[in-house]
Amino acid sequence: MNLDILLQQVAFIHEIDKIKYIQRKTRLFNSDRTENDAEHSWHLAVMALTLAEHSNEPIDTLKVLKMLLIHDVVEIDSGDVFLYDTIVNHDNTIAERKAAKRIFGLLPAKQAEEFIAIWEEFETGDTPEAKFARAMDRFEPILQNVSNQGGTWTEYNVPYDTVIEKTRKIQHGSETLWDFTETLINDSVEKGYIKKTNDQ
Amino acid sequence: MNLDILLQQVAFIHEIDKIKYIQRKTRLFNSDRTENDAEHSWHLAVMALTLAEHSNEPIDTLKVLKMLLIHDVVEIDSGDVFLYDTIVNHDNTIAERKAAKRIFGLLPAKQAEEFIAIWEEFETGDTPEAKFARAMDRFEPILQNVSNQGGTWTEYNVPYDTVIEKTRKIQHGSETLWDFTETLINDSVEKGYIKKTNDQ
């Protein structure tokens, strides 16, 4: 046994435990309790397993799972950024890249490179796997908000145009899930959970 | 789009949210807070990705991840059973099989069959993938207990022989991880976290 390798891997396993304390804005299904990043990552991974057939393009499911399981690890250092935040841009910030380097850097060098490459691919969002993984990341809070009488949409008064703008990326991963999402969003407008901008 | 298929899948995704409320006995790393089944499942999946090279036999990592991501879903109906429980047997109870049928049965028929087969394979524990997945399930609480001055070992006064008996299954998945586990357990005996039976 190469003990050094194993000790580095155990240090990484220990460190990432911290995402269980990172609270998102969205709440569990039919619930007032906010979701943490570990719960979120688990749910997205099972969603990907369940919904893979709806991907626009053929995908390597293992790669999608890798992306979803580690995509939020950087938030240990950089914190969760709310999807509908109007000031902070979520994607590819300098803080997140620095966090990736530090946290994945706990692993043996070759494995660190591999994990960082997977994370970068997810963040860039260009490959079929990244598009589908990102669709999962957008789709979960929609289901949660629908189950919570509008959830973060009503709580933060997010207008219809912004909801569409922020969730449309689902279409890049799955036209089927986007069609379904549009139905859910329109239904949420009818129920008064989401306001069209010109109603305000 | 076959809306029926998608609605069944969404019903499953909604239902399994409940594992976020199922508390285990073990606590997070360096923490008093108990871990829930969603956090646990996420951590095991990342551990499998990280430690796959230590498997005794070649493994299909995707299958291992599937097992770990869904293995605790049955606890929505049957509840968490503590590894060191002296009365209730964790594995393959009638309640768990009934739960698997109900919960995975929310999915479209073919997918339900596939998920149940994966869950059964994990529970039976005979294949290289199941052996490695089960090793992850045993290894995480060891790391957690070590970080928590003995954790459930001291809290429930679990004797050395029982710790060895319950964790030895790690060896079936990975000799390397078992060697490391034995070192951690012996160290925990020295520190007084685990008592040898004849000391009691």
mmCIF file of C-alpha atoms in Angstrom:
data_model
loop_
_atom_site.group_PDB
_atom_site.id
_atom_site.type_symbol
_atom_site.label_atom_id
_atom_site.label_comp_id
_atom_site.label_asym_id
_atom_site.label_seq_id
_atom_site.Cartn_x
_atom_site.Cartn_y
_atom_site.Cartn_z
ATOM 1 C CA MET A 1 0.000 0.000 0.000
ATOM 2 C CA ASN A 2 1.180 3.484 -0.824
ATOM 3 C CA LEU A 3 0.139 5.131 2.421
ATOM 4 C CA ASP A 4 0.885 8.663 1.208
ATOM 5 C CA ILE A 5 -1.657 8.320 -1.611
ATOM 6 C CA LEU A 6 -4.312 7.008 0.751
ATOM 7 C CA LEU A 7 -3.663 9.682 3.385
ATOM 8 C CA GLN A 8 -4.074 12.409 0.759
ATOM 9 C CA GLN A 9 -7.362 10.866 -0.368
ATOM 10 C CA VAL A 10 -8.602 10.601 3.220
ATOM 11 C CA ALA A 11 -7.680 14.266 3.812
ATOM 12 C CA PHE A 12 -9.857 15.186 0.807
ATOM 13 C CA ILE A 13 -12.742 12.985 2.033
ATOM 14 C CA HIS A 14 -12.484 14.690 5.417
ATOM 15 C CA GLU A 15 -12.347 18.234 4.000
ATOM 16 C CA ILE A 16 -15.381 17.928 1.708
ATOM 17 C CA ASP A 17 -17.565 17.012 4.700
ATOM 18 C CA LYS A 18 -17.882 20.787 5.094
ATOM 19 C CA ILE A 19 -20.378 21.107 2.232
ATOM 20 C CA LYS A 20 -22.952 19.587 4.594
ATOM 21 C CA TYR A 21 -22.954 22.959 6.397
ATOM 22 C CA ILE A 22 -23.414 25.092 3.271
ATOM 23 C CA GLN A 23 -27.054 26.109 3.074
ATOM 24 C CA ARG A 24 -28.710 26.932 -0.229
ATOM 25 C CA LYS A 25 -31.592 29.360 -0.607
ATOM 26 C CA THR A 26 -33.988 26.715 -1.926
ATOM 27 C CA ARG A 27 -35.940 24.563 0.488
ATOM 28 C CA LEU A 28 -36.598 20.830 0.550
ATOM 29 C CA PHE A 29 -39.767 19.578 -1.151
ATOM 30 C CA ASN A 30 -42.911 20.710 0.700
ATOM 31 C CA SER A 31 -40.740 22.131 3.442
ATOM 32 C CA ASP A 32 -39.468 25.221 5.232
ATOM 33 C CA ARG A 33 -36.032 23.670 5.771
ATOM 34 C CA THR A 34 -33.270 24.873 3.428
ATOM 35 C CA GLU A 35 -31.215 22.315 1.548
ATOM 36 C CA ASN A 36 -27.481 21.944 2.031
ATOM 37 C CA ASP A 37 -24.951 21.339 -0.722
ATOM 38 C CA ALA A 38 -24.412 17.647 0.092
ATOM 39 C CA GLU A 39 -28.150 16.905 -0.047
ATOM 40 C CA HIS A 40 -28.418 18.933 -3.244
ATOM 41 C CA SER A 41 -25.493 17.117 -4.901
ATOM 42 C CA TRP A 42 -26.938 13.724 -3.947
ATOM 43 C CA HIS A 43 -30.347 14.625 -5.320
ATOM 44 C CA LEU A 44 -28.932 15.889 -8.624
ATOM 45 C CA ALA A 45 -26.940 12.674 -9.054
ATOM 46 C CA VAL A 46 -30.026 10.485 -8.562
ATOM 47 C CA MET A 47 -31.983 12.789 -10.872
ATOM 48 C CA ALA A 48 -29.345 12.322 -13.568
ATOM 49 C CA LEU A 49 -29.595 8.532 -13.197
ATOM 50 C CA THR A 50 -33.372 8.738 -13.398
ATOM 51 C CA LEU A 51 -33.698 11.258 -16.244
ATOM 52 C CA ALA A 52 -30.689 10.379 -18.444
ATOM 53 C CA GLU A 53 -32.941 9.127 -21.269
ATOM 54 C CA HIS A 54 -34.200 12.698 -21.777
ATOM 55 C CA SER A 55 -30.775 14.102 -22.682
ATOM 56 C CA ASN A 56 -30.689 15.760 -26.122
ATOM 57 C CA GLU A 57 -27.435 13.994 -26.921
ATOM 58 C CA PRO A 58 -25.913 10.657 -25.916
ATOM 59 C CA ILE A 59 -24.071 11.091 -22.619
ATOM 60 C CA ASP A 60 -21.481 9.279 -20.536
ATOM 61 C CA THR A 61 -23.546 8.919 -17.342
ATOM 62 C CA LEU A 62 -20.477 8.275 -15.180
ATOM 63 C CA LYS A 63 -18.997 11.602 -16.228
ATOM 64 C CA VAL A 64 -22.298 13.383 -15.502
ATOM 65 C CA LEU A 65 -22.346 11.836 -12.011
ATOM 66 C CA LYS A 66 -18.754 12.871 -11.350
ATOM 67 C CA MET A 67 -19.623 16.459 -12.279
ATOM 68 C CA LEU A 68 -22.728 16.576 -10.099
ATOM 69 C CA LEU A 69 -21.076 14.927 -7.097
ATOM 70 C CA ILE A 70 -18.180 17.394 -6.949
ATOM 71 C CA HIS A 71 -19.573 20.559 -8.571
ATOM 72 C CA ASP A 72 -20.318 22.354 -5.292
ATOM 73 C CA VAL A 73 -17.179 21.400 -3.366
ATOM 74 C CA VAL A 74 -15.638 24.791 -4.244
ATOM 75 C CA GLU A 75 -18.369 26.486 -2.184
ATOM 76 C CA ILE A 76 -16.525 25.378 0.965
ATOM 77 C CA ASP A 77 -14.273 28.377 0.293
ATOM 78 C CA SER A 78 -16.366 30.602 -1.969
ATOM 79 C CA GLY A 79 -19.863 30.086 -0.496
ATOM 80 C CA ASP A 80 -23.188 29.404 -2.192
ATOM 81 C CA VAL A 81 -24.347 32.016 -4.679
ATOM 82 C CA PHE A 82 -28.106 32.248 -5.183
ATOM 83 C CA LEU A 83 -29.172 31.584 -8.790
ATOM 84 C CA TYR A 84 -31.315 34.713 -8.842
ATOM 85 C CA ASP A 85 -28.720 36.920 -7.161
ATOM 86 C CA THR A 86 -28.669 40.204 -9.075
ATOM 87 C CA ILE A 87 -25.169 41.258 -8.065
ATOM 88 C CA VAL A 88 -22.870 38.240 -7.840
ATOM 89 C CA ASN A 89 -22.193 36.149 -10.923
ATOM 90 C CA HIS A 90 -22.176 32.465 -10.051
ATOM 91 C CA ASP A 91 -19.993 31.025 -12.743
ATOM 92 C CA ASN A 92 -16.243 30.748 -12.964
ATOM 93 C CA THR A 93 -15.312 33.320 -10.433
ATOM 94 C CA ILE A 94 -11.711 33.741 -9.412
ATOM 95 C CA ALA A 95 -12.664 32.655 -5.877
ATOM 96 C CA GLU A 96 -14.112 29.388 -7.186
ATOM 97 C CA ARG A 97 -11.026 28.572 -9.226
ATOM 98 C CA LYS A 98 -8.812 29.252 -6.253
ATOM 99 C CA ALA A 99 -11.057 27.005 -4.132
ATOM 100 C CA ALA A 100 -10.890 24.213 -6.716
ATOM 101 C CA LYS A 101 -7.117 24.388 -6.690
ATOM 102 C CA ARG A 102 -6.932 24.237 -2.897
ATOM 103 C CA ILE A 103 -9.561 21.555 -2.249
ATOM 104 C CA PHE A 104 -8.931 19.172 -5.158
ATOM 105 C CA GLY A 105 -5.254 19.882 -4.560
ATOM 106 C CA LEU A 106 -5.492 17.824 -1.364
ATOM 107 C CA LEU A 107 -5.681 14.732 -3.608
ATOM 108 C CA PRO A 108 -2.689 12.993 -5.211
ATOM 109 C CA ALA A 109 -1.513 15.153 -8.135
ATOM 110 C CA LYS A 110 -2.905 13.073 -10.996
ATOM 111 C CA GLN A 111 -6.304 12.675 -9.335
ATOM 112 C CA ALA A 112 -6.405 16.381 -8.473
ATOM 113 C CA GLU A 113 -5.893 17.215 -12.145
ATOM 114 C CA GLU A 114 -8.667 14.838 -13.154
ATOM 115 C CA PHE A 115 -11.169 16.268 -10.646
ATOM 116 C CA ILE A 116 -10.305 19.860 -11.572
ATOM 117 C CA ALA A 117 -10.783 19.026 -15.270
ATOM 118 C CA ILE A 118 -14.230 17.529 -14.524
ATOM 119 C CA TRP A 119 -15.174 20.605 -12.488
ATOM 120 C CA GLU A 120 -13.937 22.960 -15.234
ATOM 121 C CA GLU A 121 -15.897 21.020 -17.852
ATOM 122 C CA PHE A 122 -19.056 21.382 -15.758
ATOM 123 C CA GLU A 123 -18.470 25.103 -15.242
ATOM 124 C CA THR A 124 -17.759 25.746 -18.938
ATOM 125 C CA GLY A 125 -20.893 23.838 -19.868
ATOM 126 C CA ASP A 126 -20.030 23.028 -23.480
ATOM 127 C CA THR A 127 -20.017 19.216 -23.615
ATOM 128 C CA PRO A 128 -23.178 17.046 -23.754
ATOM 129 C CA GLU A 129 -22.406 15.812 -20.232
ATOM 130 C CA ALA A 130 -21.942 19.329 -18.833
ATOM 131 C CA LYS A 131 -25.134 20.535 -20.526
ATOM 132 C CA PHE A 132 -27.150 17.699 -19.038
ATOM 133 C CA ALA A 133 -25.545 18.050 -15.596
ATOM 134 C CA ARG A 134 -26.298 21.788 -15.599
ATOM 135 C CA ALA A 135 -29.875 21.043 -16.613
ATOM 136 C CA MET A 136 -30.202 18.912 -13.455
ATOM 137 C CA ASP A 137 -28.798 21.795 -11.374
ATOM 138 C CA ARG A 138 -31.523 24.110 -12.731
ATOM 139 C CA PHE A 139 -34.355 21.571 -12.707
ATOM 140 C CA GLU A 140 -34.225 20.535 -9.029
ATOM 141 C CA PRO A 141 -35.028 24.014 -7.607
ATOM 142 C CA ILE A 142 -37.924 24.332 -10.065
ATOM 143 C CA LEU A 143 -39.513 21.169 -8.684
ATOM 144 C CA GLN A 144 -38.792 22.380 -5.140
ATOM 145 C CA ASN A 145 -40.292 25.833 -5.752
ATOM 146 C CA VAL A 146 -43.393 24.317 -7.344
ATOM 147 C CA SER A 147 -43.841 22.113 -4.244
ATOM 148 C CA ASN A 148 -43.393 25.157 -1.957
ATOM 149 C CA GLN A 149 -46.037 27.527 -3.415
ATOM 150 C CA GLY A 150 -43.401 29.368 -5.423
ATOM 151 C CA GLY A 151 -40.522 28.946 -2.962
ATOM 152 C CA THR A 152 -37.636 31.289 -3.782
ATOM 153 C CA TRP A 153 -39.612 32.811 -6.696
ATOM 154 C CA THR A 154 -42.167 34.316 -4.337
ATOM 155 C CA GLU A 155 -39.772 34.745 -1.404
ATOM 156 C CA TYR A 156 -37.409 36.924 -3.462
ATOM 157 C CA ASN A 157 -40.077 38.243 -5.849
ATOM 158 C CA VAL A 158 -38.233 36.968 -8.950
ATOM 159 C CA PRO A 159 -40.025 38.174 -12.094
ATOM 160 C CA TYR A 160 -41.103 35.830 -14.899
ATOM 161 C CA ASP A 161 -38.471 37.054 -17.394
ATOM 162 C CA THR A 162 -35.668 36.368 -14.919
ATOM 163 C CA VAL A 163 -36.992 32.891 -14.116
ATOM 164 C CA ILE A 164 -37.073 32.084 -17.833
ATOM 165 C CA GLU A 165 -33.647 33.613 -18.446
ATOM 166 C CA LYS A 166 -32.023 31.675 -15.597
ATOM 167 C CA THR A 167 -33.683 28.311 -16.218
ATOM 168 C CA ARG A 168 -33.591 28.252 -20.029
ATOM 169 C CA LYS A 169 -30.207 26.476 -19.895
ATOM 170 C CA ILE A 170 -32.216 23.334 -19.196
ATOM 171 C CA GLN A 171 -33.043 23.371 -22.911
ATOM 172 C CA HIS A 172 -29.352 22.894 -23.802
ATOM 173 C CA GLY A 173 -29.361 19.600 -21.913
ATOM 174 C CA SER A 174 -32.885 18.384 -22.551
ATOM 175 C CA GLU A 175 -35.661 19.757 -24.746
ATOM 176 C CA THR A 176 -38.070 17.363 -23.026
ATOM 177 C CA LEU A 177 -37.290 18.696 -19.555
ATOM 178 C CA TRP A 178 -37.437 22.276 -20.835
ATOM 179 C CA ASP A 179 -40.934 21.720 -22.329
ATOM 180 C CA PHE A 180 -42.010 20.330 -18.972
ATOM 181 C CA THR A 181 -40.318 23.218 -17.108
ATOM 182 C CA GLU A 182 -42.154 25.795 -19.226
ATOM 183 C CA THR A 183 -45.440 24.114 -18.307
ATOM 184 C CA LEU A 184 -44.524 24.275 -14.618
ATOM 185 C CA ILE A 185 -43.472 27.932 -14.873
ATOM 186 C CA ASN A 186 -46.647 28.934 -16.738
ATOM 187 C CA ASP A 187 -48.697 27.115 -14.159
ATOM 188 C CA SER A 188 -46.808 28.987 -11.420
ATOM 189 C CA VAL A 189 -47.661 32.295 -13.148
ATOM 190 C CA GLU A 190 -51.346 31.328 -13.197
ATOM 191 C CA LYS A 191 -51.205 30.473 -9.496
ATOM 192 C CA GLY A 192 -49.572 33.833 -8.736
ATOM 193 C CA TYR A 193 -46.239 32.325 -7.579
ATOM 194 C CA ILE A 194 -44.376 34.165 -10.373
ATOM 195 C CA LYS A 195 -45.243 37.701 -11.529
ATOM 196 C CA LYS A 196 -44.847 38.846 -15.134
ATOM 197 C CA THR A 197 -42.631 41.963 -15.080
ATOM 198 C CA ASN A 198 -45.327 44.260 -16.471
ATOM 199 C CA ASP A 199 -47.696 43.294 -13.634
ATOM 200 C CA GLN A 200 -45.395 44.816 -11.047
ATOM 201 C CA MET B 1 -42.474 13.590 -25.035
ATOM 202 C CA ASN B 2 -44.041 10.724 -23.143
ATOM 203 C CA LEU B 3 -45.439 12.756 -20.275
ATOM 204 C CA ASP B 4 -46.500 9.698 -18.263
ATOM 205 C CA ILE B 5 -42.918 8.434 -18.079
ATOM 206 C CA LEU B 6 -41.638 11.837 -16.979
ATOM 207 C CA LEU B 7 -44.377 12.298 -14.372
ATOM 208 C CA GLN B 8 -43.535 8.924 -12.838
ATOM 209 C CA GLN B 9 -39.854 9.877 -12.702
ATOM 210 C CA VAL B 10 -40.665 13.237 -11.109
ATOM 211 C CA ALA B 11 -42.856 11.491 -8.507
ATOM 212 C CA PHE B 12 -39.851 9.314 -7.588
ATOM 213 C CA ILE B 13 -37.519 12.342 -7.430
ATOM 214 C CA HIS B 14 -40.032 14.039 -5.135
ATOM 215 C CA GLU B 15 -40.502 11.004 -2.869
ATOM 216 C CA ILE B 16 -36.813 10.318 -2.254
ATOM 217 C CA ASP B 17 -36.368 13.843 -0.876
ATOM 218 C CA LYS B 18 -37.506 12.270 2.397
ATOM 219 C CA ILE B 19 -34.125 10.619 3.036
ATOM 220 C CA LYS B 20 -32.865 14.098 3.937
ATOM 221 C CA TYR B 21 -34.852 13.743 7.183
ATOM 222 C CA ILE B 22 -33.523 10.299 8.123
ATOM 223 C CA GLN B 23 -30.858 10.748 10.768
ATOM 224 C CA ARG B 24 -28.082 8.236 11.242
ATOM 225 C CA LYS B 25 -26.355 7.562 14.546
ATOM 226 C CA THR B 26 -22.941 8.651 13.276
ATOM 227 C CA ARG B 27 -21.998 12.303 13.375
ATOM 228 C CA LEU B 28 -20.321 14.530 10.804
ATOM 229 C CA PHE B 29 -16.526 14.840 10.918
ATOM 230 C CA ASN B 30 -15.373 16.698 14.049
ATOM 231 C CA SER B 31 -18.976 17.438 14.911
ATOM 232 C CA ASP B 32 -21.900 16.836 17.252
ATOM 233 C CA ARG B 33 -24.405 16.982 14.385
ATOM 234 C CA THR B 34 -25.734 13.630 13.160
ATOM 235 C CA GLU B 35 -25.577 12.852 9.462
ATOM 236 C CA ASN B 36 -28.672 12.261 7.370
ATOM 237 C CA ASP B 37 -29.036 9.602 4.687
ATOM 238 C CA ALA B 38 -28.739 12.022 1.746
ATOM 239 C CA GLU B 39 -25.468 13.471 3.078
ATOM 240 C CA HIS B 40 -24.202 9.963 3.802
ATOM 241 C CA SER B 41 -25.083 8.694 0.311
ATOM 242 C CA TRP B 42 -23.384 11.683 -1.300
ATOM 243 C CA HIS B 43 -20.239 11.197 0.755
ATOM 244 C CA LEU B 44 -20.021 7.478 -0.042
ATOM 245 C CA ALA B 45 -20.370 8.214 -3.766
ATOM 246 C CA VAL B 46 -17.498 10.717 -3.716
ATOM 247 C CA MET B 47 -15.457 8.295 -1.604
ATOM 248 C CA ALA B 48 -15.981 5.577 -4.215
ATOM 249 C CA LEU B 49 -14.792 7.945 -6.961
ATOM 250 C CA THR B 50 -11.765 8.868 -4.884
ATOM 251 C CA LEU B 51 -10.802 5.403 -3.627
ATOM 252 C CA ALA B 52 -11.752 3.170 -6.597
ATOM 253 C CA GLU B 53 -8.113 2.313 -7.298
ATOM 254 C CA HIS B 54 -7.962 0.425 -3.985
ATOM 255 C CA SER B 55 -10.645 -2.103 -4.961
ATOM 256 C CA ASN B 56 -9.432 -5.721 -4.786
ATOM 257 C CA GLU B 57 -11.028 -6.460 -8.145
ATOM 258 C CA PRO B 58 -11.704 -4.377 -11.262
ATOM 259 C CA ILE B 59 -15.029 -2.576 -10.826
ATOM 260 C CA ASP B 60 -17.601 -0.789 -12.957
ATOM 261 C CA THR B 61 -17.530 2.563 -11.146
ATOM 262 C CA LEU B 62 -20.887 3.651 -12.575
ATOM 263 C CA LYS B 63 -22.564 0.622 -11.048
ATOM 264 C CA VAL B 64 -20.889 1.288 -7.677
ATOM 265 C CA LEU B 65 -22.187 4.872 -7.765
ATOM 266 C CA LYS B 66 -25.708 3.727 -8.627
ATOM 267 C CA MET B 67 -25.655 1.378 -5.630
ATOM 268 C CA LEU B 68 -24.380 4.009 -3.219
ATOM 269 C CA LEU B 69 -26.738 6.736 -4.435
ATOM 270 C CA ILE B 70 -29.891 4.639 -3.960
ATOM 271 C CA HIS B 71 -28.929 2.138 -1.236
ATOM 272 C CA ASP B 72 -30.622 4.005 1.606
ATOM 273 C CA VAL B 73 -33.815 5.041 -0.173
ATOM 274 C CA VAL B 74 -35.640 2.087 1.412
ATOM 275 C CA GLU B 75 -35.087 3.672 4.835
ATOM 276 C CA ILE B 76 -37.860 6.170 3.997
ATOM 277 C CA ASP B 77 -40.237 3.352 4.979
ATOM 278 C CA SER B 78 -38.089 1.044 7.108
ATOM 279 C CA GLY B 79 -35.941 3.579 9.005
ATOM 280 C CA ASP B 80 -32.210 3.647 9.676
ATOM 281 C CA VAL B 81 -30.801 0.659 11.540
ATOM 282 C CA PHE B 82 -27.635 1.330 13.523
ATOM 283 C CA LEU B 83 -24.705 -0.836 12.419
ATOM 284 C CA TYR B 84 -23.965 -1.857 15.987
ATOM 285 C CA ASP B 85 -27.615 -2.498 16.900
ATOM 286 C CA THR B 86 -27.675 -5.742 18.864
ATOM 287 C CA ILE B 87 -31.314 -6.620 18.188
ATOM 288 C CA VAL B 88 -32.299 -5.585 14.678
ATOM 289 C CA ASN B 89 -30.534 -7.116 11.690
ATOM 290 C CA HIS B 90 -29.845 -4.487 9.066
ATOM 291 C CA ASP B 91 -29.714 -6.547 5.924
ATOM 292 C CA ASN B 92 -32.456 -7.748 3.659
ATOM 293 C CA THR B 93 -35.345 -7.407 6.026
ATOM 294 C CA ILE B 94 -38.870 -7.943 4.781
ATOM 295 C CA ALA B 95 -39.613 -4.288 5.552
ATOM 296 C CA GLU B 96 -36.752 -3.153 3.329
ATOM 297 C CA ARG B 97 -37.869 -5.310 0.405
ATOM 298 C CA LYS B 98 -41.397 -3.994 0.718
ATOM 299 C CA ALA B 99 -40.036 -0.441 0.801
ATOM 300 C CA ALA B 100 -37.931 -1.059 -2.306
ATOM 301 C CA LYS B 101 -40.987 -2.316 -4.158
ATOM 302 C CA ARG B 102 -43.069 0.701 -3.171
ATOM 303 C CA ILE B 103 -40.485 3.452 -3.683
ATOM 304 C CA PHE B 104 -38.719 2.210 -6.819
ATOM 305 C CA GLY B 105 -42.177 1.156 -8.003
ATOM 306 C CA LEU B 106 -43.003 4.842 -8.488
ATOM 307 C CA LEU B 107 -40.707 4.751 -11.533
ATOM 308 C CA PRO B 108 -41.672 3.465 -14.989
ATOM 309 C CA ALA B 109 -41.759 -0.357 -14.836
ATOM 310 C CA LYS B 110 -38.497 -1.086 -16.659
ATOM 311 C CA GLN B 111 -36.567 1.503 -14.668
ATOM 312 C CA ALA B 112 -38.103 0.263 -11.410
ATOM 313 C CA GLU B 113 -36.837 -3.238 -12.190
ATOM 314 C CA GLU B 114 -33.362 -1.910 -12.948
ATOM 315 C CA PHE B 115 -33.153 0.104 -9.696
ATOM 316 C CA ILE B 116 -34.478 -2.799 -7.602
ATOM 317 C CA ALA B 117 -31.896 -5.123 -9.189
ATOM 318 C CA ILE B 118 -29.106 -2.669 -8.321
ATOM 319 C CA TRP B 119 -30.379 -2.367 -4.749
ATOM 320 C CA GLU B 120 -30.656 -6.185 -4.405
ATOM 321 C CA GLU B 121 -27.117 -6.597 -5.748
ATOM 322 C CA PHE B 122 -25.827 -4.149 -3.136
ATOM 323 C CA GLU B 123 -27.739 -5.896 -0.350
ATOM 324 C CA THR B 124 -26.561 -9.373 -1.397
ATOM 325 C CA GLY B 125 -22.993 -8.120 -1.565
ATOM 326 C CA ASP B 126 -21.521 -10.808 -3.795
ATOM 327 C CA THR B 127 -20.261 -8.912 -6.850
ATOM 328 C CA PRO B 128 -17.012 -6.892 -6.941
ATOM 329 C CA GLU B 129 -19.094 -3.689 -7.215
ATOM 330 C CA ALA B 130 -21.291 -4.591 -4.236
ATOM 331 C CA LYS B 131 -18.257 -5.557 -2.160
ATOM 332 C CA PHE B 132 -16.553 -2.258 -2.855
ATOM 333 C CA ALA B 133 -19.745 -0.226 -2.323
ATOM 334 C CA ARG B 134 -20.312 -1.967 1.017
ATOM 335 C CA ALA B 135 -16.711 -1.246 1.983
ATOM 336 C CA MET B 136 -17.437 2.468 1.477
ATOM 337 C CA ASP B 137 -20.540 2.163 3.682
ATOM 338 C CA ARG B 138 -18.404 0.724 6.499
ATOM 339 C CA PHE B 139 -15.370 2.967 5.986
ATOM 340 C CA GLU B 140 -17.084 6.368 6.271
ATOM 341 C CA PRO B 141 -18.288 5.916 9.901
ATOM 342 C CA ILE B 142 -14.803 4.715 10.880
ATOM 343 C CA LEU B 143 -13.284 7.965 9.649
ATOM 344 C CA GLN B 144 -16.102 9.901 11.349
ATOM 345 C CA ASN B 145 -15.667 8.072 14.667
ATOM 346 C CA VAL B 146 -11.907 8.594 14.605
ATOM 347 C CA SER B 147 -12.488 12.341 14.077
ATOM 348 C CA ASN B 148 -14.992 12.393 16.974
ATOM 349 C CA GLN B 149 -12.873 10.826 19.757
ATOM 350 C CA GLY B 150 -14.503 7.456 19.199
ATOM 351 C CA GLY B 151 -17.945 8.702 18.136
ATOM 352 C CA THR B 152 -20.543 5.908 18.221
ATOM 353 C CA TRP B 153 -17.922 3.433 19.534
ATOM 354 C CA THR B 154 -17.607 5.316 22.809
ATOM 355 C CA GLU B 155 -21.183 6.659 22.834
ATOM 356 C CA TYR B 156 -22.648 3.125 22.645
ATOM 357 C CA ASN B 157 -19.702 1.393 24.322
ATOM 358 C CA VAL B 158 -19.131 -0.959 21.371
ATOM 359 C CA PRO B 159 -16.438 -3.528 22.266
ATOM 360 C CA TYR B 160 -13.395 -4.162 20.082
ATOM 361 C CA ASP B 161 -14.546 -7.598 18.886
ATOM 362 C CA THR B 162 -17.837 -6.171 17.650
ATOM 363 C CA VAL B 163 -16.124 -3.285 15.874
ATOM 364 C CA ILE B 164 -13.858 -5.768 14.087
ATOM 365 C CA GLU B 165 -16.721 -8.142 13.289
ATOM 366 C CA LYS B 166 -18.887 -5.374 11.799
ATOM 367 C CA THR B 167 -16.196 -3.576 9.845
ATOM 368 C CA ARG B 168 -14.259 -6.569 8.535
ATOM 369 C CA LYS B 169 -16.432 -6.589 5.400
ATOM 370 C CA ILE B 170 -14.220 -3.749 4.189
ATOM 371 C CA GLN B 171 -11.641 -6.457 3.478
ATOM 372 C CA HIS B 172 -13.939 -8.056 0.873
ATOM 373 C CA GLY B 173 -13.901 -4.823 -1.118
ATOM 374 C CA SER B 174 -10.383 -3.603 -0.431
ATOM 375 C CA GLU B 175 -7.451 -5.188 1.391
ATOM 376 C CA THR B 176 -5.720 -1.804 1.327
ATOM 377 C CA LEU B 177 -8.560 -0.025 3.082
ATOM 378 C CA TRP B 178 -8.897 -2.866 5.575
ATOM 379 C CA ASP B 179 -5.191 -2.643 6.481
ATOM 380 C CA PHE B 180 -5.657 1.068 7.032
ATOM 381 C CA THR B 181 -8.872 0.499 9.015
ATOM 382 C CA GLU B 182 -7.114 -1.954 11.344
ATOM 383 C CA THR B 183 -4.467 0.683 12.029
ATOM 384 C CA LEU B 184 -7.176 3.218 12.856
ATOM 385 C CA ILE B 185 -9.022 0.760 15.101
ATOM 386 C CA ASN B 186 -5.859 -0.247 16.962
ATOM 387 C CA ASP B 187 -5.018 3.404 17.422
ATOM 388 C CA SER B 188 -8.538 3.968 18.790
ATOM 389 C CA VAL B 189 -7.997 1.141 21.292
ATOM 390 C CA GLU B 190 -4.767 2.781 22.437
ATOM 391 C CA LYS B 191 -6.544 6.103 22.872
ATOM 392 C CA GLY B 192 -9.299 4.408 24.893
ATOM 393 C CA TYR B 193 -12.058 5.052 22.337
ATOM 394 C CA ILE B 194 -12.650 1.309 21.928
ATOM 395 C CA LYS B 195 -12.446 -1.187 24.802
ATOM 396 C CA LYS B 196 -11.250 -4.753 24.362
ATOM 397 C CA THR B 197 -13.990 -7.079 25.676
ATOM 398 C CA ASN B 198 -11.840 -8.541 28.455
ATOM 399 C CA ASP B 199 -11.172 -5.039 29.827
ATOM 400 C CA GLN B 200 -14.824 -4.536 30.661
#
